[in-house]
XYZ file of C-alpha atoms in Angstrom:
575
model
C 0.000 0.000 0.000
C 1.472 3.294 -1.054
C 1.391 6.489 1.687
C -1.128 8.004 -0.232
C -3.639 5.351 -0.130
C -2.551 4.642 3.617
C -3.640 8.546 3.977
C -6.870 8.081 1.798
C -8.056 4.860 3.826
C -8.028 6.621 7.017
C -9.654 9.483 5.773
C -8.363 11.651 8.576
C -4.812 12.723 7.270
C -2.309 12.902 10.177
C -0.860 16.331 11.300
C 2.236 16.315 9.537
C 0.103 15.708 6.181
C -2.082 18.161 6.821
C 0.142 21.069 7.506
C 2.819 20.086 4.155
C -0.558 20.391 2.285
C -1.718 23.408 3.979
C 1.761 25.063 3.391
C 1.999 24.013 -0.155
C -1.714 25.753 -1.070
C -0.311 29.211 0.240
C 3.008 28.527 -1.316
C 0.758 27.707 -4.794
C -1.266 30.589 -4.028
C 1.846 33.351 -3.499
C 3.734 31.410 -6.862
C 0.355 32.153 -8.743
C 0.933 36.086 -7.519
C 4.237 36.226 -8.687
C 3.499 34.689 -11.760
C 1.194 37.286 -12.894
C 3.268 39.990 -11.561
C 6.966 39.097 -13.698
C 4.466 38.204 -16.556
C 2.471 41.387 -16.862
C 2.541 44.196 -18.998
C 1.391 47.141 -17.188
C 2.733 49.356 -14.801
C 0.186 49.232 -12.062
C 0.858 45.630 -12.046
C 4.080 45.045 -12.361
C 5.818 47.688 -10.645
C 2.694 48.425 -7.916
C 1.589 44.843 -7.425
C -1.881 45.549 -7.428
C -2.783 41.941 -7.910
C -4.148 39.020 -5.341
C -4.244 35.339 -6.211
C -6.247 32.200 -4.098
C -6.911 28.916 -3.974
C -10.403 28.129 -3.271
C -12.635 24.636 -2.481
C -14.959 23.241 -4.937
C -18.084 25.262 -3.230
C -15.952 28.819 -3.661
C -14.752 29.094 0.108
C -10.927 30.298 0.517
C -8.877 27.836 0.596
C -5.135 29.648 0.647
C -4.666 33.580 -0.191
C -1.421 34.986 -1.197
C 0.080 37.829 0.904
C -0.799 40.569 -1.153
C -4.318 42.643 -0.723
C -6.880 41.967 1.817
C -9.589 43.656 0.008
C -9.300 41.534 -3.626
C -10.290 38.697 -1.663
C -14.107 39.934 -2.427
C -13.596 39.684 -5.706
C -12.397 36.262 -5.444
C -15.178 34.691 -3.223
C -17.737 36.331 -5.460
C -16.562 35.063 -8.791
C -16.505 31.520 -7.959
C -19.764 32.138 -6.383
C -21.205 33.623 -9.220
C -19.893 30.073 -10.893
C -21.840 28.177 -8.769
C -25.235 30.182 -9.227
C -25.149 30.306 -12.922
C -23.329 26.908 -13.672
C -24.126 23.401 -12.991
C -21.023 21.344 -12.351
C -21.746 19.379 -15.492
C -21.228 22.779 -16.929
C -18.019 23.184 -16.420
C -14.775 21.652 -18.239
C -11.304 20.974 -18.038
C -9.484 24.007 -19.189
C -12.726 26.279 -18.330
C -11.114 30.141 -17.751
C -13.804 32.221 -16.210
C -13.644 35.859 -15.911
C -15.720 38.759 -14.285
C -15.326 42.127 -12.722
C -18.831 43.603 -12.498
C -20.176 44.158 -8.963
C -23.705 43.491 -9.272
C -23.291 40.432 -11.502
C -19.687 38.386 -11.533
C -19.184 39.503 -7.849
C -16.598 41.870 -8.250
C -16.021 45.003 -6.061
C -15.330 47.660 -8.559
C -14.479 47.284 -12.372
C -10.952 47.832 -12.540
C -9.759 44.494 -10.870
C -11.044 41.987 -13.133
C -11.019 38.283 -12.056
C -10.238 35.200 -13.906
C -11.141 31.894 -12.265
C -10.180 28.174 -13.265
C -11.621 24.905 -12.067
C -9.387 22.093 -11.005
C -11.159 18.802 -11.787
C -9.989 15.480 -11.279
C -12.098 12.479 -12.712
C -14.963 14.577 -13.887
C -15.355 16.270 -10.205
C -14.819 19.930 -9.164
C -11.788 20.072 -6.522
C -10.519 23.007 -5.976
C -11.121 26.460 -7.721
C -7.626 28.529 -8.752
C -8.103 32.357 -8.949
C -6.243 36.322 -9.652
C -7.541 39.432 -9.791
C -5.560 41.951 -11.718
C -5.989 46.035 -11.327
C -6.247 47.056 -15.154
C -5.260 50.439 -15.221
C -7.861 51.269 -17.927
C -10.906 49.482 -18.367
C -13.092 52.313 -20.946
C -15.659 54.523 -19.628
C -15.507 57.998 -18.543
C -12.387 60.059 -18.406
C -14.211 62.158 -16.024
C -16.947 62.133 -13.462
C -18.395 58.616 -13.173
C -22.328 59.199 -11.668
C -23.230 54.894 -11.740
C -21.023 52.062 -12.857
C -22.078 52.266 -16.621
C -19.467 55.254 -16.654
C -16.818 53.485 -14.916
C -16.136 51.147 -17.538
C -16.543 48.108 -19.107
C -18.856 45.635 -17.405
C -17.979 42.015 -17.274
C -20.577 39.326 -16.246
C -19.381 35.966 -15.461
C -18.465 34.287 -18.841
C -16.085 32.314 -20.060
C -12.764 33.645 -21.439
C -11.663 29.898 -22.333
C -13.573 26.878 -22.927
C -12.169 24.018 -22.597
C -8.463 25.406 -22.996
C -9.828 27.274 -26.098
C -9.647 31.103 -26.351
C -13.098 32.665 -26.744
C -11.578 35.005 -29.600
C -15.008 36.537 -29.656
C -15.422 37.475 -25.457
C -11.598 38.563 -26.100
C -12.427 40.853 -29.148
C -15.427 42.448 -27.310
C -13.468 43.298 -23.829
C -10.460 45.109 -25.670
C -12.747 46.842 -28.137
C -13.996 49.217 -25.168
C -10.594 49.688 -23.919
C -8.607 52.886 -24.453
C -5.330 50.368 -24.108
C -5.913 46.907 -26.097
C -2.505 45.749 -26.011
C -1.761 46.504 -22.343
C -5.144 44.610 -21.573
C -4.341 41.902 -23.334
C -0.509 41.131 -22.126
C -2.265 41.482 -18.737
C -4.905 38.984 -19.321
C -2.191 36.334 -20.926
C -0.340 36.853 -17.649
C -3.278 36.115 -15.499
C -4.269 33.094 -17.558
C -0.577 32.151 -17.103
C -1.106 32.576 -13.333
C -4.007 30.358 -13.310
C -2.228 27.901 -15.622
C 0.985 27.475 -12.608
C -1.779 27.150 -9.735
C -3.233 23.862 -11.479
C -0.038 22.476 -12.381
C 0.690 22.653 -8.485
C -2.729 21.338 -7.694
C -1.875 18.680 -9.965
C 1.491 17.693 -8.412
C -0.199 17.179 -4.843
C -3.149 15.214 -6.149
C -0.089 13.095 -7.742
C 1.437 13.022 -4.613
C -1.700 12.128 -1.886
C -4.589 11.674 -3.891
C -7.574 13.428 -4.407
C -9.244 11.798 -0.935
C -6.356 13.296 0.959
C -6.368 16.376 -0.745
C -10.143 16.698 0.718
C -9.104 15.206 3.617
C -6.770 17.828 4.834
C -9.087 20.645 3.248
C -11.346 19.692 5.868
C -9.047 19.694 8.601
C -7.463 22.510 7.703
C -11.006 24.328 7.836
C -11.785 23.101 10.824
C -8.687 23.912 12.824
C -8.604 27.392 11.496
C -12.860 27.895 13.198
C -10.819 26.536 16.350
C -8.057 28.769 16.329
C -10.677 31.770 15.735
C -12.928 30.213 18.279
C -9.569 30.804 20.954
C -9.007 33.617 19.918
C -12.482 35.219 20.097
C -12.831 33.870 23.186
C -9.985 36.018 24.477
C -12.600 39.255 23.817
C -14.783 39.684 26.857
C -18.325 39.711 25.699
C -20.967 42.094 25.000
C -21.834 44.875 22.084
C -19.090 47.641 20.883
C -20.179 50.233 19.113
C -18.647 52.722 17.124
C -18.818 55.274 14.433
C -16.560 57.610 11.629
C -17.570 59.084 8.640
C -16.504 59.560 5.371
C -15.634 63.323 4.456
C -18.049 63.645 1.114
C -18.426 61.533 -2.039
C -16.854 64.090 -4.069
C -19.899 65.002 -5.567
C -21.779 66.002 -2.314
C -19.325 67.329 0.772
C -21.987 66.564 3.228
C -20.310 63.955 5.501
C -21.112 59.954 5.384
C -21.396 57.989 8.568
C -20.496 54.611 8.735
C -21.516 53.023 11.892
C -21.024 49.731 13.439
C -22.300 47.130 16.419
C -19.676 44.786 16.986
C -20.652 41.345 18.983
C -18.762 38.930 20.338
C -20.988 35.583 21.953
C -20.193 32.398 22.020
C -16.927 31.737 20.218
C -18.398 34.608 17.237
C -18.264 37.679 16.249
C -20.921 39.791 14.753
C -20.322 42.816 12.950
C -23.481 45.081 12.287
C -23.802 48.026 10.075
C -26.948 49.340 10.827
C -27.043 53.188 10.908
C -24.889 53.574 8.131
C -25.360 56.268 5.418
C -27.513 54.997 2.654
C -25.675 54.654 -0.907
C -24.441 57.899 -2.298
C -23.976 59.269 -5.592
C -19.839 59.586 -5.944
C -18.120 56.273 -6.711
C -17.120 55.289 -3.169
C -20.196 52.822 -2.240
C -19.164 49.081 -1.662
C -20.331 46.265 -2.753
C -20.959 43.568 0.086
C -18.279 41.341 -0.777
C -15.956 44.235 -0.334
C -17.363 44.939 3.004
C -17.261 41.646 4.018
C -13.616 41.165 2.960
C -12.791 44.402 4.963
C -14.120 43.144 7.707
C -12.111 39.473 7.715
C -8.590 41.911 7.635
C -9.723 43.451 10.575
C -10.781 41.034 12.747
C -8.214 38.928 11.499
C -5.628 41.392 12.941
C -7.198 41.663 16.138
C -7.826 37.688 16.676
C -4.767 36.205 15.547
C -3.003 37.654 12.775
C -1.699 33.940 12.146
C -4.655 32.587 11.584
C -4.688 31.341 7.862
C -7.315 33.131 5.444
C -9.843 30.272 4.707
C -13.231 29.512 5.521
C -13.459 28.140 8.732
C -12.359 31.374 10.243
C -14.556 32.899 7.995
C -17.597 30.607 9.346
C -17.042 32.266 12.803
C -17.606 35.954 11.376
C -21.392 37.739 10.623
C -21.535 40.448 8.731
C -24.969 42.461 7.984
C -24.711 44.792 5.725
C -28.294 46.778 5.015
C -28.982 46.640 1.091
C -28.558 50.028 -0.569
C -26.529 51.570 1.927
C -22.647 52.782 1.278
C -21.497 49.593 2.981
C -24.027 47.016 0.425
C -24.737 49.008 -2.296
C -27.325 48.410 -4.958
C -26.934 49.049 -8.779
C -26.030 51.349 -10.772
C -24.593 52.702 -7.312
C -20.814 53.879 -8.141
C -18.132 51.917 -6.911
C -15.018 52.863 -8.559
C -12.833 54.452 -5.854
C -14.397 52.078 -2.720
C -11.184 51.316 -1.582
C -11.249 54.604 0.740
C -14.792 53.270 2.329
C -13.310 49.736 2.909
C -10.356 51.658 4.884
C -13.573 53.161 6.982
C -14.626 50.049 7.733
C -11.461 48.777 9.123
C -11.485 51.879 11.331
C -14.687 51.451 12.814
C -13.977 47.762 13.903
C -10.803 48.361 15.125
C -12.860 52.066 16.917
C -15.416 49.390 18.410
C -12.902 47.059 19.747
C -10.360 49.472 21.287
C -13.058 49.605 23.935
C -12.609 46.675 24.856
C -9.240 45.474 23.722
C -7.226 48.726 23.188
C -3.558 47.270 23.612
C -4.929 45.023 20.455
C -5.276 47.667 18.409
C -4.277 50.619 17.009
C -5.143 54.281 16.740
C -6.661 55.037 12.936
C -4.391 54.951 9.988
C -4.589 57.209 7.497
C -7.970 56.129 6.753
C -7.650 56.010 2.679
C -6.139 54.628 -0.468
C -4.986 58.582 -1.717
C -4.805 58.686 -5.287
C -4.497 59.958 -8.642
C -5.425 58.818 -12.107
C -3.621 59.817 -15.153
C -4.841 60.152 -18.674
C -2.994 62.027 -21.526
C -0.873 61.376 -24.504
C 2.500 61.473 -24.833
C 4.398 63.827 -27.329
C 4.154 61.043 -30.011
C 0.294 61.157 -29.897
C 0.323 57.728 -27.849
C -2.034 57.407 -25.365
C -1.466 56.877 -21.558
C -3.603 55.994 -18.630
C -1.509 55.344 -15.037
C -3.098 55.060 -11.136
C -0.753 55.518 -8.719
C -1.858 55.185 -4.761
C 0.015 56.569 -1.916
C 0.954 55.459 0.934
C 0.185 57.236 4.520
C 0.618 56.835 8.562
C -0.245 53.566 10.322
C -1.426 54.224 13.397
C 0.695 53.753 16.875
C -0.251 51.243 19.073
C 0.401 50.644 22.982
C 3.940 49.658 22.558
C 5.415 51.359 19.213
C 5.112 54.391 17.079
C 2.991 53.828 13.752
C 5.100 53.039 10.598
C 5.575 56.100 8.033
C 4.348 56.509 4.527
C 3.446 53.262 4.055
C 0.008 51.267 2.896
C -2.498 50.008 5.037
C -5.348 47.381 5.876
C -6.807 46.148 3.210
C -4.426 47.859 0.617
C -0.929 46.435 0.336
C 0.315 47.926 -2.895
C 4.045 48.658 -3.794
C 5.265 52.497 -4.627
C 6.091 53.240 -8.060
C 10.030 54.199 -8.355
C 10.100 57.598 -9.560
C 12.772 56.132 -12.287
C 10.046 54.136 -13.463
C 6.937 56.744 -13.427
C 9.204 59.463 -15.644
C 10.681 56.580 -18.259
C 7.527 55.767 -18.744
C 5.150 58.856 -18.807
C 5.762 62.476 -19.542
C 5.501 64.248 -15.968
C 8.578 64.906 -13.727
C 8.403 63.761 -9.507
C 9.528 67.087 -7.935
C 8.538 66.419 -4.550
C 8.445 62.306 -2.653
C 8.810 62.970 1.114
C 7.739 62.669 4.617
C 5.099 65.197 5.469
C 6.260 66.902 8.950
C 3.974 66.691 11.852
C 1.565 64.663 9.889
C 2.152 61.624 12.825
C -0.274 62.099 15.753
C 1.303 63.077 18.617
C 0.914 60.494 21.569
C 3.394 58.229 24.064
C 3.869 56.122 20.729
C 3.568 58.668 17.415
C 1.157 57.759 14.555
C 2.929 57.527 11.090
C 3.365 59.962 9.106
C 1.914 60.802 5.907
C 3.392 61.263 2.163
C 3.890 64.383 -0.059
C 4.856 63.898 -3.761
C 4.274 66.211 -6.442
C 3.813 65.824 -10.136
C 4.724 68.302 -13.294
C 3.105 67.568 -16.452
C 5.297 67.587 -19.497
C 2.207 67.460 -21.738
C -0.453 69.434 -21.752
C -4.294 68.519 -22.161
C -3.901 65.794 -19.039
C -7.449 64.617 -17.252
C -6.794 64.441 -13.803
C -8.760 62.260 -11.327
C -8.072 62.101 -7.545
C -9.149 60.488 -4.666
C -8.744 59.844 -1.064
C -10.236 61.053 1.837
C -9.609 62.301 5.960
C -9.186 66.152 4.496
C -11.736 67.737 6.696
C -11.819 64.731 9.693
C -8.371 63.536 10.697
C -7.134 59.805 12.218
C -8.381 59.172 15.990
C -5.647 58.835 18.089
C -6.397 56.378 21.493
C -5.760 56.782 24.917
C -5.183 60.181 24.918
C -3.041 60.172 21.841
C -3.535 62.830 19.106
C -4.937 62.795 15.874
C -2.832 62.971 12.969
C -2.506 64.578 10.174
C -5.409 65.206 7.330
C -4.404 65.177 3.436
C -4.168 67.776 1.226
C -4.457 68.133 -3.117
C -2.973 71.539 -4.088
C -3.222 72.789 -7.446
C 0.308 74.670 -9.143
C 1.460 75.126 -5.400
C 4.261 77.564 -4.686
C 3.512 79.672 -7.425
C 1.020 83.033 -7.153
C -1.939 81.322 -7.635
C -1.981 78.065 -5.796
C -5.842 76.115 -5.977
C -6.438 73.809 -2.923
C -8.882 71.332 -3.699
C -10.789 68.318 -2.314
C -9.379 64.894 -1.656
C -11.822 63.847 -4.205
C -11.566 65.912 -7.526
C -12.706 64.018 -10.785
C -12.505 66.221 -13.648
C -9.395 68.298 -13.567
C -7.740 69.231 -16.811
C -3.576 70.059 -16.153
C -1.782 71.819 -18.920
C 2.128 71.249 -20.030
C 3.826 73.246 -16.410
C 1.182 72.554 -14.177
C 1.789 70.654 -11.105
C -0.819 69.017 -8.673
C 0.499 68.006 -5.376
C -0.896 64.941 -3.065
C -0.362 64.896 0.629
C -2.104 62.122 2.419
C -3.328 61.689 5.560
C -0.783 60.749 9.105
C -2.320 58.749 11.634
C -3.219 59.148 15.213
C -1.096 58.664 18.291
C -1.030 56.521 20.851
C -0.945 57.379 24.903
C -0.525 61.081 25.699
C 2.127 62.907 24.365
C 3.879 64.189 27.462
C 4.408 60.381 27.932
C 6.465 60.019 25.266
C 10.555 59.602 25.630
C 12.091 62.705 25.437
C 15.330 61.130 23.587
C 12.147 59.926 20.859
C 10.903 63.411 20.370
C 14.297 65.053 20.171
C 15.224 62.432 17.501
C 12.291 63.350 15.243
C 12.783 66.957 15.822
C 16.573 66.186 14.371
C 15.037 64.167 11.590
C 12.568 66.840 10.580
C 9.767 64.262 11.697
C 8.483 66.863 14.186
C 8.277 70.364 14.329
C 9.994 72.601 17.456
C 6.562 74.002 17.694
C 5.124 70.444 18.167
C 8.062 69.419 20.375
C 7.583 72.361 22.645
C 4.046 72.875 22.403
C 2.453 69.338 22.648
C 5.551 66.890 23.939
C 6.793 69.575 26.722
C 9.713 69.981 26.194
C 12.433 72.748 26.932
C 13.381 74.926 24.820
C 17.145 74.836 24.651
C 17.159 70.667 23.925
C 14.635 71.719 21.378
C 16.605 74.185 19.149
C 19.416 72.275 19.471
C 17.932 69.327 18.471
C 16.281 71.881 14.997
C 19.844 73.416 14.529
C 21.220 69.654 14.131
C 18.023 68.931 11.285
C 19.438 71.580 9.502
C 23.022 71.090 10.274
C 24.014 67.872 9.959
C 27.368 67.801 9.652
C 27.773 69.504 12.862
């Protein structure tokens, strides 16, 4: 009898099995994401890494998630959902590529990351689901202001993109047809296909190894020791109801602000996480669709539970979320959903708002609270046309025993920054400005991170302009007693004698050949009171231009003699 039939007669694999399977699904999963990444075309994905990959079970749960971003998991789970609703399993082949991105029918969460799914099957039967989703930098639709998702681009359902390892020329011709970009969508969908194609050929090679009984085998265990492990960790949370609430500063087409409100529950080994009393659906593109929300809300807890507890479904199964339909947290079509990345940041802070309660060495003060951004879209001096996203990072909030990290990005965003080198080969603007924003960090006994300034000079004129972001009029909590950090800023030809300052959210700007736009995004908040913190820690940021001597004197306390001393050094370094 061979070990894998010795496995598959026990049908309960033993825990060295289970865990070399386990570990070779993530290390599938992360190969997939690095796949697509070295094989893609575009920028945003290649440079930025705006691109998740999975391995999911035959009914669509997560099986293993690559370390990459929290929030693309939503697209993931809904896809192979969406599978599942609209195809019966004798439906679906060998070689099968599916591929979706719309939100209110493929289960996408907005239409720039566009997901490809591909069914492992083994004798006849569905085992295991491989999936990516890739951020396209241009998907069609409006260059401008984008009032419902018909102007935000191309709108996949679920359909097939292969059948049967074929190439459905005719889906293929349709999709690039409505892009601004053909070729750049197409070398991205090859890579993802390519992704897909690496994912089964390591699905393959453990089926080869333990059999397909195994293979389900250890799924199962896996599952259920992750509920377990999210079941101890829950149970670590005193019970009752936390409650907490932020808001969203305008949609960019209204500046009224958006609360987003939340009842957080822990009972009996769960946790349920209410949204009732928050904002109904709006009419700028930051609504999210429930899987969105729902993925948001896994990161958090996640974090707070055990942050090595692995991604699948059992710890999934101990987590409720209730979203009301046709709010800004479950939005209904043709609701706008193009820039919901900010909201899902929102929803991260109130969990993490509710909890700190209860649990506040667990968490952290708010982070910068947004994916800041701007869009692109020009042509270059030889009439080619150009579209490029680039997100910033900001502060991560402090909690009870550090300082927050600086400029970097948070939650449920995880997305690389674009080497100036490679932004100005590659498209006619200039970086003038990439730096630490000063006093952005909220002041506390632990500083919150500080936030990012970079600034951009077209070298072409006639360039459509799209930002967005958010935390410009309400800035990151700080806990304990710890400060708030700092809000963002967009500024229009700054330094110059007519400077604009405009909203985080601006969608139909127009830059000519000179102009400059500059981003600063948000800090985060501090941690314990200020007064708290370590002199020697304060004096150090004052000498590394972190912190002002205003701040230093003002807020931390301290003397004025250490403090210019410690300015004169910023300035003086040599000395």
């Amino acid at each position: 009898m061979t070990g894998s039939d010795a496995h598959a007669s026990t049908n309960q694999p033993d825990p060295i099995t289970t865990e070399v399977v386990g570990s070779s699904l993530i290390a599938a999963a992360n190969e997939m994401g690095e796949v697509l990444v070295r094989a893609a075309f575009s920028t945003n994905i290649k440079e930025r890494r705006d691109t998740s990959a999975a391995v999911l079970d035959p009914n669509g749960d997560t099986i293993a998630q690559a370390s990459h971003i929290p929030l693309h998991m939503g697209s993931m789970l809904g896809l192979v959902h969406a599978i599942h609703e609209r195809r019966p399993a004798s439906d679906i082949a060998p070689g099968d590529v599916f591929i979706a991105n719309d939100p209110y029918s493929g289960g996408g969460t907005h239409l720039p990351d566009v997901t490809l799914a591909a069914p492992f099957i083994v004798d006849g039967e569905v085992v295991a689901f491989v999936a990516n989703v890739a951020h396209h930098g241009e998907i069609g639709g409006s260059n401008s202001g984008v009032p419902d998702i018909y102007s935000e681009g191309m709108r996949i359902p679920l359909i097939r993109l292969h059948n049967a390892g074929e190439l459905n020329n005719d889906v293929m011709d349709l999709i690039l047809i409505n892009c601004r970009l053909p070729n750049e969508r197409l070398a991205d969908f090859r890579a993802q296909v390519a992704s897909l194609d690496m994912g089964l050929q390591r699905l393959g090679e453990l089926v080869a190894r333990y059999g397909v009984d195994t293979l389900h085998a250890c799924l199962r265990r896996l599952e259920e020791q992750a509920k377990s492990q999210s079941r101890a960790g829950i149970g670590t949370i005193p019970e009752g109801v936390y409650r907490f609430s932020d808001r969203m500063d305008g949609d960019g087409v209204d500046d009224s602000p958006i609360p987003i409100k939340v009842a957080v529950t822990i009972a009996d080994g769960e946790v349920r996480c209410d949204f009732t009393g928050s904002a109904p659906q709006v009419r700028g593109p930051i609504n999210l669709p429930y899987y969105a929300t729902m993925a948001s809300v896994y990161y958090a807890l996640k974090a707070v539970i055990d942050p090595t507890l692995p991604a699948n479904s059992g710890f999934y199964r101990t987590i409720q979320v209730l979203a009301p339909e046709g709010t800004i947290v479950n939005c209904l079509p043709p609701s706008p959903c193009l820039f919901r990345s900010d909201t899902a940041q929102r929803i991260v802070d109130v969990v993490l708002g509710a909890l700190a309660e209860v649990i506040p060495d667990r968490v952290t003060a708010a982070s910068n609270g947004a994916v800041s951004g701007v869009y692109f879209l020009g042509r270059r001096a030889d009439d080619s046309y150009y579209a490029y996203i680039e997100t910033l990072g900001g502060g991560m909030g402090a909690g009870a025993n550090n300082d927050g990290a600086d400029g970097v990005q948070v939650h449920t965003t995880n997305t690389s920054n674009l080497p100036v080198e490679a932004l100005e080969l590659e498209y006619p603007m200039l970086v003038e400005r990439y730096e630490l924003a000063p006093d952005s960090g909220g002041p506390g006994r632990h500083r919150g991170g500080m936030g990012i300034v970079r600034e951009y000079r077209m070298l072409a004129g006639g360039v459509q302009v799209r930002t967005k972001g958010d935390r410009d009029r309400t800035a990151p909590w700080g806990l304990a007693g710890g400060h708030s950090g700092g809000m963002s800023r967009v500024v229009r030809n700054p330094d110059t004698d007519a400077p604009t300052e405009l909203r985080a959210k601006e969608y139909d700007l127009l830059l000519d050949v000179g102009e400059t736009i500059r981003i600063v995004t948000p800090g985060a908040g501090g941690y314990g009171p200020p007064k708290e913190r370590d002199p020697d820690a304060v004096l150090r940021d004052v000498r590394e231009g972190k912190v002002s001597a205003e701040v230093a004197r003002d807020v931390y306390g301290l003397a004025e003699e250490e403090i210019m001393e410690a300015a004169w050094a910023s300035i003086n370094p040599e000395r």
